[in-house]
Structures are given as C-alpha cells and as structure tokens.
PDB file of C-alpha atoms and ligand atoms in Angstrom:
ATOM      1  CA  UNK B   1     -16.275 -59.068 175.011  1.00 93.00           C
ATOM      2  CA  UNK B   2     -12.823 -60.691 175.034  1.00 97.00           C
ATOM      3  CA  UNK B   3      -9.885 -58.422 175.810  1.00 97.00           C
ATOM      4  CA  UNK B   4      -6.110 -58.325 176.058  1.00 98.00           C
ATOM      5  CA  UNK B   5      -4.441 -55.834 178.409  1.00 98.00           C
ATOM      6  CA  UNK B   6      -1.056 -54.791 177.111  1.00 97.00           C
ATOM      7  CA  UNK B   7       1.476 -52.640 178.958  1.00 96.00           C
ATOM      8  CA  UNK B   8       4.670 -52.753 181.025  1.00 94.00           C
ATOM      9  CA  UNK B   9       4.646 -54.281 184.508  1.00 91.00           C
ATOM     10  CA  UNK B  10       3.492 -51.806 187.129  1.00 88.00           C
ATOM     11  CA  UNK B  11       0.919 -49.932 185.047  1.00 90.00           C
ATOM     12  CA  UNK B  12      -2.017 -51.314 187.018  1.00 88.00           C
ATOM     13  CA  UNK B  13      -3.129 -53.968 184.505  1.00 92.00           C
ATOM     14  CA  UNK B  14      -4.198 -56.371 187.274  1.00 89.00           C
ATOM     15  CA  UNK B  15      -6.228 -53.682 189.057  1.00 89.00           C
ATOM     16  CA  UNK B  16      -7.832 -52.585 185.788  1.00 94.00           C
ATOM     17  CA  UNK B  17      -8.602 -56.207 184.852  1.00 95.00           C
ATOM     18  CA  UNK B  18     -10.307 -56.698 188.238  1.00 92.00           C
ATOM     19  CA  UNK B  19     -12.364 -53.533 187.655  1.00 95.00           C
ATOM     20  CA  UNK B  20     -13.453 -54.845 184.242  1.00 96.00           C
ATOM     21  CA  UNK B  21     -14.288 -58.224 185.801  1.00 95.00           C
ATOM     22  CA  UNK B  22     -16.563 -56.653 188.416  1.00 95.00           C
ATOM     23  CA  UNK B  23     -18.156 -54.096 186.064  1.00 95.00           C
ATOM     24  CA  UNK B  24     -18.644 -56.284 182.966  1.00 95.00           C
ATOM     25  CA  UNK B  25     -18.621 -59.851 184.325  1.00 94.00           C
ATOM     26  CA  UNK B  26     -15.560 -60.912 182.343  1.00 95.00           C
ATOM     27  CA  UNK B  27     -13.073 -63.401 183.788  1.00 96.00           C
ATOM     28  CA  UNK B  28      -9.650 -61.976 184.745  1.00 95.00           C
ATOM     29  CA  UNK B  29      -6.933 -64.330 183.499  1.00 96.00           C
ATOM     30  CA  UNK B  30      -3.430 -63.397 184.647  1.00 95.00           C
ATOM     31  CA  UNK B  31      -0.787 -65.768 183.282  1.00 96.00           C
ATOM     32  CA  UNK B  32       1.588 -64.464 185.987  1.00 93.00           C
ATOM     33  CA  UNK B  33      -0.911 -65.569 188.677  1.00 91.00           C
ATOM     34  CA  UNK B  34      -1.485 -68.931 186.966  1.00 95.00           C
ATOM     35  CA  UNK B  35       2.280 -69.522 186.866  1.00 95.00           C
ATOM     36  CA  UNK B  36       2.757 -68.361 190.466  1.00 91.00           C
ATOM     37  CA  UNK B  37       0.054 -70.850 191.424  1.00 92.00           C
ATOM     38  CA  UNK B  38       2.119 -73.629 189.821  1.00 95.00           C
ATOM     39  CA  UNK B  39       5.153 -72.477 191.825  1.00 94.00           C
ATOM     40  CA  UNK B  40       3.150 -72.294 195.086  1.00 91.00           C
ATOM     41  CA  UNK B  41       1.770 -75.807 194.517  1.00 94.00           C
ATOM     42  CA  UNK B  42       5.289 -77.059 193.721  1.00 95.00           C
ATOM     43  CA  UNK B  43       4.115 -78.849 190.581  1.00 95.00           C
ATOM     44  CA  UNK B  44       6.658 -80.178 188.079  1.00 95.00           C
ATOM     45  CA  UNK B  45       6.121 -77.088 185.924  1.00 94.00           C
ATOM     46  CA  UNK B  46       6.269 -74.879 189.005  1.00 95.00           C
ATOM     47  CA  UNK B  47       9.704 -76.159 190.043  1.00 96.00           C
ATOM     48  CA  UNK B  48      10.977 -75.615 186.509  1.00 96.00           C
ATOM     49  CA  UNK B  49       9.723 -72.021 186.160  1.00 96.00           C
ATOM     50  CA  UNK B  50      10.454 -70.666 189.642  1.00 96.00           C
ATOM     51  CA  UNK B  51      14.033 -69.489 188.919  1.00 95.00           C
ATOM     52  CA  UNK B  52      12.960 -67.881 185.632  1.00 93.00           C
ATOM     53  CA  UNK B  53      10.147 -65.998 187.297  1.00 92.00           C
ATOM     54  CA  UNK B  54      12.318 -64.871 190.209  1.00 89.00           C
ATOM     55  CA  UNK B  55      14.838 -63.353 187.816  1.00 88.00           C
ATOM     56  CA  UNK B  56      12.216 -61.682 185.616  1.00 86.00           C
ATOM     57  CA  UNK B  57      12.842 -63.921 182.584  1.00 90.00           C
ATOM     58  CA  UNK B  58       9.993 -65.105 180.403  1.00 92.00           C
ATOM     59  CA  UNK B  59       8.780 -68.698 180.693  1.00 96.00           C
ATOM     60  CA  UNK B  60       8.694 -70.809 177.482  1.00 97.00           C
ATOM     61  CA  UNK B  61       5.788 -70.012 175.165  1.00 97.00           C
ATOM     62  CA  UNK B  62       4.618 -73.652 174.985  1.00 96.00           C
ATOM     63  CA  UNK B  63       4.333 -74.036 178.749  1.00 97.00           C
ATOM     64  CA  UNK B  64       2.388 -70.786 179.232  1.00 97.00           C
ATOM     65  CA  UNK B  65       0.136 -71.660 176.292  1.00 97.00           C
ATOM     66  CA  UNK B  66      -0.691 -75.053 177.803  1.00 96.00           C
ATOM     67  CA  UNK B  67      -1.717 -73.469 181.093  1.00 96.00           C
ATOM     68  CA  UNK B  68      -3.710 -70.766 179.300  1.00 97.00           C
ATOM     69  CA  UNK B  69      -5.519 -73.276 177.077  1.00 96.00           C
ATOM     70  CA  UNK B  70      -6.660 -75.202 180.143  1.00 95.00           C
ATOM     71  CA  UNK B  71      -7.906 -72.024 181.816  1.00 96.00           C
ATOM     72  CA  UNK B  72      -9.777 -70.787 178.723  1.00 95.00           C
ATOM     73  CA  UNK B  73     -11.346 -74.232 178.342  1.00 93.00           C
ATOM     74  CA  UNK B  74     -12.743 -73.981 181.875  1.00 94.00           C
ATOM     75  CA  UNK B  75     -14.560 -70.683 181.170  1.00 92.00           C
ATOM     76  CA  UNK B  76     -17.385 -72.367 179.274  1.00 86.00           C
ATOM     77  CA  UNK B  77     -18.205 -69.393 177.076  1.00 83.00           C
ATOM     78  CA  UNK B  78     -17.649 -66.652 179.668  1.00 92.00           C
ATOM     79  CA  UNK B  79     -15.769 -63.658 178.262  1.00 95.00           C
ATOM     80  CA  UNK B  80     -12.264 -62.879 179.510  1.00 97.00           C
ATOM     81  CA  UNK B  81      -9.602 -60.225 180.061  1.00 97.00           C
ATOM     82  CA  UNK B  82      -6.098 -61.538 179.418  1.00 98.00           C
ATOM     83  CA  UNK B  83      -3.442 -59.901 181.607  1.00 96.00           C
ATOM     84  CA  UNK B  84       0.191 -60.842 180.881  1.00 95.00           C
ATOM     85  CA  UNK B  85      -0.432 -62.785 177.669  1.00 98.00           C
ATOM     86  CA  UNK B  86       0.697 -62.442 174.931  1.00 98.00           C
ATOM     87  CA  UNK B  87       4.216 -61.315 175.873  1.00 97.00           C
ATOM     88  CA  UNK B  88       5.864 -61.575 172.429  1.00 97.00           C
ATOM     89  CA  UNK B  89       4.852 -61.727 168.774  1.00 98.00           C
ATOM     90  CA  UNK B  90       5.004 -65.536 168.740  1.00 98.00           C
ATOM     91  CA  UNK B  91       2.548 -65.669 171.646  1.00 98.00           C
ATOM     92  CA  UNK B  92       0.349 -63.194 169.758  1.00 98.00           C
ATOM     93  CA  UNK B  93       0.195 -65.628 166.839  1.00 98.00           C
ATOM     94  CA  UNK B  94      -0.312 -68.610 169.170  1.00 98.00           C
ATOM     95  CA  UNK B  95      -3.215 -66.780 170.783  1.00 98.00           C
ATOM     96  CA  UNK B  96      -4.868 -66.168 167.407  1.00 97.00           C
ATOM     97  CA  UNK B  97      -4.614 -69.868 166.599  1.00 97.00           C
ATOM     98  CA  UNK B  98      -5.820 -70.938 170.057  1.00 97.00           C
ATOM     99  CA  UNK B  99      -8.850 -68.636 169.943  1.00 96.00           C
ATOM    100  CA  UNK B 100      -9.744 -69.695 166.437  1.00 96.00           C
ATOM    101  CA  UNK B 101      -9.469 -73.391 167.442  1.00 95.00           C
ATOM    102  CA  UNK B 102     -11.829 -72.650 170.326  1.00 94.00           C
ATOM    103  CA  UNK B 103     -14.188 -70.605 168.091  1.00 93.00           C
ATOM    104  CA  UNK B 104     -13.474 -67.492 170.163  1.00 94.00           C
ATOM    105  CA  UNK B 105     -12.609 -63.964 169.058  1.00 95.00           C
ATOM    106  CA  UNK B 106     -10.537 -61.135 170.443  1.00 97.00           C
ATOM    107  CA  UNK B 107     -12.548 -57.892 170.476  1.00 96.00           C
ATOM    108  CA  UNK B 108     -10.066 -55.327 171.752  1.00 97.00           C
ATOM    109  CA  UNK B 109      -6.548 -54.747 173.071  1.00 98.00           C
ATOM    110  CA  UNK B 110      -6.218 -52.029 175.713  1.00 97.00           C
ATOM    111  CA  UNK B 111      -2.659 -50.742 175.930  1.00 97.00           C
ATOM    112  CA  UNK B 112      -1.836 -49.023 179.230  1.00 96.00           C
ATOM    113  CA  UNK B 113       1.379 -47.015 179.534  1.00 90.00           C
ATOM    114  CA  UNK B 114       3.191 -44.942 182.176  1.00 91.00           C
ATOM    115  CA  UNK B 115       6.655 -43.337 182.479  1.00 90.00           C
ATOM    116  CA  UNK B 116       9.428 -45.683 183.711  1.00 88.00           C
ATOM    117  CA  UNK B 117      10.240 -43.821 186.947  1.00 88.00           C
ATOM    118  CA  UNK B 118       6.592 -44.014 188.024  1.00 89.00           C
ATOM    119  CA  UNK B 119       6.563 -47.752 187.236  1.00 90.00           C
ATOM    120  CA  UNK B 120       9.661 -48.459 189.366  1.00 89.00           C
ATOM    121  CA  UNK B 121       8.153 -46.466 192.257  1.00 88.00           C
ATOM    122  CA  UNK B 122       4.846 -48.324 192.016  1.00 87.00           C
ATOM    123  CA  UNK B 123       6.435 -51.778 191.839  1.00 90.00           C
ATOM    124  CA  UNK B 124       8.733 -51.233 194.807  1.00 90.00           C
ATOM    125  CA  UNK B 125       5.665 -50.242 196.870  1.00 91.00           C
ATOM    126  CA  UNK B 126       3.658 -53.224 195.655  1.00 92.00           C
ATOM    127  CA  UNK B 127       2.897 -56.134 198.008  1.00 95.00           C
ATOM    128  CA  UNK B 128       1.202 -59.456 197.276  1.00 93.00           C
ATOM    129  CA  UNK B 129      -0.632 -61.769 199.649  1.00 94.00           C
ATOM    130  CA  UNK B 130       1.297 -65.038 199.987  1.00 91.00           C
ATOM    131  CA  UNK B 131      -1.950 -67.031 200.109  1.00 91.00           C
ATOM    132  CA  UNK B 132      -4.737 -65.524 197.964  1.00 90.00           C
ATOM    133  CA  UNK B 133      -2.303 -63.479 195.806  1.00 88.00           C
ATOM    134  CA  UNK B 134      -4.245 -60.234 196.121  1.00 89.00           C
ATOM    135  CA  UNK B 135      -2.115 -57.265 195.130  1.00 89.00           C
ATOM    136  CA  UNK B 136      -1.791 -54.089 197.208  1.00 92.00           C
ATOM    137  CA  UNK B 137      -0.033 -50.927 196.122  1.00 89.00           C
ATOM    138  CA  UNK B 138       0.199 -47.169 196.468  1.00 83.00           C
ATOM    139  CA  UNK B 139      -3.334 -46.735 195.107  1.00 80.00           C
ATOM    140  CA  UNK B 140      -4.881 -49.631 197.002  1.00 86.00           C
ATOM    141  CA  UNK B 141      -2.967 -50.311 200.272  1.00 93.00           C
ATOM    142  CA  UNK B 142      -4.040 -53.002 202.736  1.00 96.00           C
ATOM    143  CA  UNK B 143      -5.831 -51.639 205.812  1.00 97.00           C
ATOM    144  CA  UNK B 144      -3.159 -53.047 208.166  1.00 96.00           C
ATOM    145  CA  UNK B 145       0.292 -52.778 206.536  1.00 95.00           C
ATOM    146  CA  UNK B 146       1.703 -56.243 205.726  1.00 96.00           C
ATOM    147  CA  UNK B 147      -1.598 -58.106 206.273  1.00 97.00           C
ATOM    148  CA  UNK B 148      -4.086 -59.118 203.564  1.00 97.00           C
ATOM    149  CA  UNK B 149      -7.583 -57.613 204.025  1.00 97.00           C
ATOM    150  CA  UNK B 150      -9.217 -60.690 202.485  1.00 96.00           C
ATOM    151  CA  UNK B 151      -7.542 -63.642 204.192  1.00 96.00           C
ATOM    152  CA  UNK B 152      -5.329 -62.222 206.977  1.00 97.00           C
ATOM    153  CA  UNK B 153      -2.125 -63.749 205.537  1.00 97.00           C
ATOM    154  CA  UNK B 154       1.127 -61.772 205.249  1.00 97.00           C
ATOM    155  CA  UNK B 155       1.724 -59.588 202.190  1.00 96.00           C
ATOM    156  CA  UNK B 156       5.281 -59.481 200.793  1.00 95.00           C
ATOM    157  CA  UNK B 157       7.423 -57.779 198.159  1.00 94.00           C
ATOM    158  CA  UNK B 158       7.616 -60.211 195.235  1.00 89.00           C
ATOM    159  CA  UNK B 159      11.137 -61.270 194.260  1.00 88.00           C
ATOM    160  CA  UNK B 160      10.469 -60.006 190.747  1.00 88.00           C
ATOM    161  CA  UNK B 161       9.491 -56.566 192.111  1.00 90.00           C
ATOM    162  CA  UNK B 162      12.999 -56.001 193.513  1.00 90.00           C
ATOM    163  CA  UNK B 163      14.596 -53.023 191.698  1.00 87.00           C
ATOM    164  CA  UNK B 164      17.239 -54.933 189.658  1.00 88.00           C
ATOM    165  CA  UNK B 165      14.628 -57.467 188.505  1.00 90.00           C
ATOM    166  CA  UNK B 166      12.166 -54.679 187.653  1.00 91.00           C
ATOM    167  CA  UNK B 167      14.834 -53.109 185.409  1.00 89.00           C
ATOM    168  CA  UNK B 168      15.261 -56.453 183.607  1.00 89.00           C
ATOM    169  CA  UNK B 169      11.497 -56.874 183.202  1.00 91.00           C
ATOM    170  CA  UNK B 170      11.204 -53.374 181.746  1.00 93.00           C
ATOM    171  CA  UNK B 171      14.083 -54.048 179.357  1.00 93.00           C
ATOM    172  CA  UNK B 172      12.410 -57.256 178.185  1.00 92.00           C
ATOM    173  CA  UNK B 173       9.103 -55.455 177.837  1.00 95.00           C
ATOM    174  CA  UNK B 174      10.616 -52.813 175.547  1.00 94.00           C
ATOM    175  CA  UNK B 175      12.432 -55.265 173.295  1.00 96.00           C
ATOM    176  CA  UNK B 176      10.095 -58.276 173.252  1.00 97.00           C
ATOM    177  CA  UNK B 177       6.558 -57.280 174.272  1.00 97.00           C
ATOM    178  CA  UNK B 178       6.221 -53.709 172.981  1.00 96.00           C
ATOM    179  CA  UNK B 179       6.223 -54.821 169.291  1.00 97.00           C
ATOM    180  CA  UNK B 180       2.784 -56.355 170.000  1.00 98.00           C
ATOM    181  CA  UNK B 181       1.455 -52.803 170.085  1.00 97.00           C
ATOM    182  CA  UNK B 182       2.090 -52.452 166.336  1.00 97.00           C
ATOM    183  CA  UNK B 183       1.001 -56.069 165.713  1.00 98.00           C
ATOM    184  CA  UNK B 184      -2.450 -55.267 167.133  1.00 98.00           C
ATOM    185  CA  UNK B 185      -2.526 -51.762 165.672  1.00 97.00           C
ATOM    186  CA  UNK B 186      -2.301 -53.294 162.194  1.00 97.00           C
ATOM    187  CA  UNK B 187      -5.282 -55.490 163.045  1.00 96.00           C
ATOM    188  CA  UNK B 188      -7.238 -52.393 164.140  1.00 96.00           C
ATOM    189  CA  UNK B 189      -7.671 -53.819 167.647  1.00 97.00           C
ATOM    190  CA  UNK B 190      -5.667 -51.423 169.813  1.00 97.00           C
ATOM    191  CA  UNK B 191      -6.928 -48.678 172.077  1.00 96.00           C
ATOM    192  CA  UNK B 192      -4.345 -46.749 174.113  1.00 96.00           C
ATOM    193  CA  UNK B 193      -5.016 -45.590 177.665  1.00 95.00           C
ATOM    194  CA  UNK B 194      -2.791 -43.197 179.654  1.00 94.00           C
ATOM    195  CA  UNK B 195      -1.959 -45.093 182.867  1.00 92.00           C
ATOM    196  CA  UNK B 196      -0.333 -42.114 184.566  1.00 91.00           C
ATOM    197  CA  UNK B 197      -3.553 -40.827 186.149  1.00 91.00           C
ATOM    198  CA  UNK B 198      -5.690 -41.603 189.165  1.00 89.00           C
ATOM    199  CA  UNK B 199      -7.376 -45.004 189.151  1.00 88.00           C
ATOM    200  CA  UNK B 200     -10.783 -43.302 189.077  1.00 92.00           C
ATOM    201  CA  UNK B 201      -9.880 -41.461 185.871  1.00 95.00           C
ATOM    202  CA  UNK B 202      -8.517 -44.651 184.279  1.00 95.00           C
ATOM    203  CA  UNK B 203     -11.584 -46.668 185.314  1.00 96.00           C
ATOM    204  CA  UNK B 204     -13.805 -43.910 183.862  1.00 96.00           C
ATOM    205  CA  UNK B 205     -12.098 -44.063 180.476  1.00 96.00           C
ATOM    206  CA  UNK B 206     -12.003 -47.881 180.408  1.00 96.00           C
ATOM    207  CA  UNK B 207     -15.705 -47.994 181.231  1.00 96.00           C
ATOM    208  CA  UNK B 208     -16.506 -45.528 178.424  1.00 95.00           C
ATOM    209  CA  UNK B 209     -14.468 -47.512 175.893  1.00 95.00           C
ATOM    210  CA  UNK B 210     -15.903 -50.888 176.876  1.00 95.00           C
ATOM    211  CA  UNK B 211     -19.529 -49.781 177.145  1.00 93.00           C
ATOM    212  CA  UNK B 212     -19.643 -49.863 173.353  1.00 87.00           C
ATOM    213  CA  UNK B 213     -18.943 -53.629 173.444  1.00 80.00           C
ATOM    214  CA  UNK B 214     -21.093 -54.571 176.448  1.00 73.00           C
TER     215      UNK B 214
HETATM  216  P1  AMP T   1       3.351 -60.845 185.608  1.00 91.97           P
HETATM  217  O1  AMP T   1       2.616 -61.126 186.885  1.00 91.97           O
HETATM  218  O2  AMP T   1       2.432 -60.765 184.414  1.00 91.97           O
HETATM  219  O3  AMP T   1       4.257 -59.651 185.705  1.00 91.97           O
HETATM  220  O4  AMP T   1       4.289 -62.112 185.323  1.00 91.97           O
HETATM  221  C1  AMP T   1       5.267 -62.516 186.256  1.00 91.97           C
HETATM  222  C2  AMP T   1       6.263 -63.448 185.583  1.00 91.97           C
HETATM  223  O5  AMP T   1       5.573 -64.615 185.086  1.00 91.97           O
HETATM  224  C3  AMP T   1       6.957 -62.874 184.363  1.00 91.97           C
HETATM  225  O6  AMP T   1       8.079 -62.072 184.708  1.00 91.97           O
HETATM  226  C4  AMP T   1       7.363 -64.156 183.639  1.00 91.97           C
HETATM  227  O7  AMP T   1       8.441 -64.790 184.300  1.00 91.97           O
HETATM  228  C5  AMP T   1       6.132 -65.038 183.854  1.00 91.97           C
HETATM  229  N1  AMP T   1       5.109 -64.838 182.803  1.00 91.97           N
HETATM  230  C6  AMP T   1       3.841 -64.343 182.954  1.00 91.97           C
HETATM  231  N2  AMP T   1       3.193 -64.349 181.784  1.00 91.97           N
HETATM  232  C7  AMP T   1       4.041 -64.846 180.874  1.00 91.97           C
HETATM  233  C8  AMP T   1       3.955 -65.079 179.470  1.00 91.97           C
HETATM  234  N3  AMP T   1       2.861 -64.776 178.768  1.00 91.97           N
HETATM  235  N4  AMP T   1       5.053 -65.630 178.849  1.00 91.97           N
HETATM  236  C9  AMP T   1       6.170 -65.926 179.525  1.00 91.97           C
HETATM  237  N5  AMP T   1       6.320 -65.708 180.843  1.00 91.97           N
HETATM  238  C10 AMP T   1       5.274 -65.180 181.525  1.00 91.97           C
END
C-alpha cells in the first residue's frame, strides 16, 4: 500500500504518517525531513536550500526528486507514505514517471484539511528536536517542555513555523499545491479526511480507510 498525504502544513500529516507506519508497516518519507537532514549535515545541497527553506519557499523540483529517488530506491520493496511530496502539479507528474520507472504504484492519496486559524495556532505551538527531528505539538507535547523525550536534545520552534513564514507557506499551498487535489481526484485516487478533530478520531478514520488495502 503506497500512499501520498496531501494537505496544508500544520494539519498533522507527519503524525498521521507515523501512525500509518506503526500500524501498517509502511515507511514514512517526509521530503521536508530529508531536506532538513541535508541542511543539518551541511552538504552542498543543504547549503543551497537552507535560505529557501527558512523563508518557506519551495526547493527546485529536480533537487527534491533526486533525494526522493534515492530514498525510494533504499526501501527495497517496502511500501511507503509520502509526506510533503508532491508539492505541485509538475512534481505530481514526476512522481508518476518515477514510480513507473521503479515498477511501483500509488494506491491512494489521503487529503487532510483544517481551517487556517487552527493551522496557524498549531504551527506556532509546534517544536522540533534539533537532533532526531521528532515533532511535538499541542496534541503530542514533550514530557519536559523544550526537551526531546527520545534523545534528550533541545526542541525548538522551526524558522519556517514563525507566523510570517507560515502565512507564506499557506499562500503557496493554496496556489501551487492545492491543485493536486483535483489532479488526483480525476485519477480516482483521492480520499478526503477532516483534520479538525482529535487525533484519535482521525486515526480511527484513517485505519478504517486503509484496512481495505492492507
Ligand atoms: P515540510 O516539512 O513538508 O513542511 O517542508 C519544509 C520545507 O521543505 C518546505 O517549506 C520547502 O522549503 C521544502 N520542501 C519539502 N518538500 C518539498 C517539495 N516536495 N518540493 C519543494 N520543496 C519542498
């Protein structure tokens, strides 16, 4: 079961992807995390993309695709949940080509949505571990504020979760990413999930939907 999670930043896609990973054994692939890893390791690509990521701009399609191709190649047949890719129609087409080249198929696109004011509130409360990159938020806070439960490193507000950057990311989502909803609707792949509920309710619905494919 290979999935794409679609939806604006701050709708809990990462948390939902982790739930799916644990429940169904799929691999969670977050292009945002893969790119942040490049930045943290100060690779050539990382140095190039850091300012774009900090200001909420999208990184070039070709660069993200290269990183994604490498990651998919390392899965060795394991199914996956894509979180953060595709981000525009061109990436949607690139993904089709990539999967077909790798003899893989996309089974379903789950689109999660929430009202904007809730998103801004969630993102400004969100913290990420500087080392292992685990995300904490209103729904899942760390036990000791500011300290990661898993590795004991500090958790911080990401630069791209600052309010003015969040507004830019939401604007980009509406104009560039949202059209993918129709793109996948036409292919009969989309299933919409209301993200403005408790995590337990969302997990329950996701589990029901995906049990058909498991
Ligand atoms: P995310 O963690 O998915 O919100 O992504 C954080 C940032 O990484 C985005 O604001 C972009 O700068 C970059 N990014 C992640 N995925 C992509 C993608 N598919 N295409 C272009 N840029 C991306």
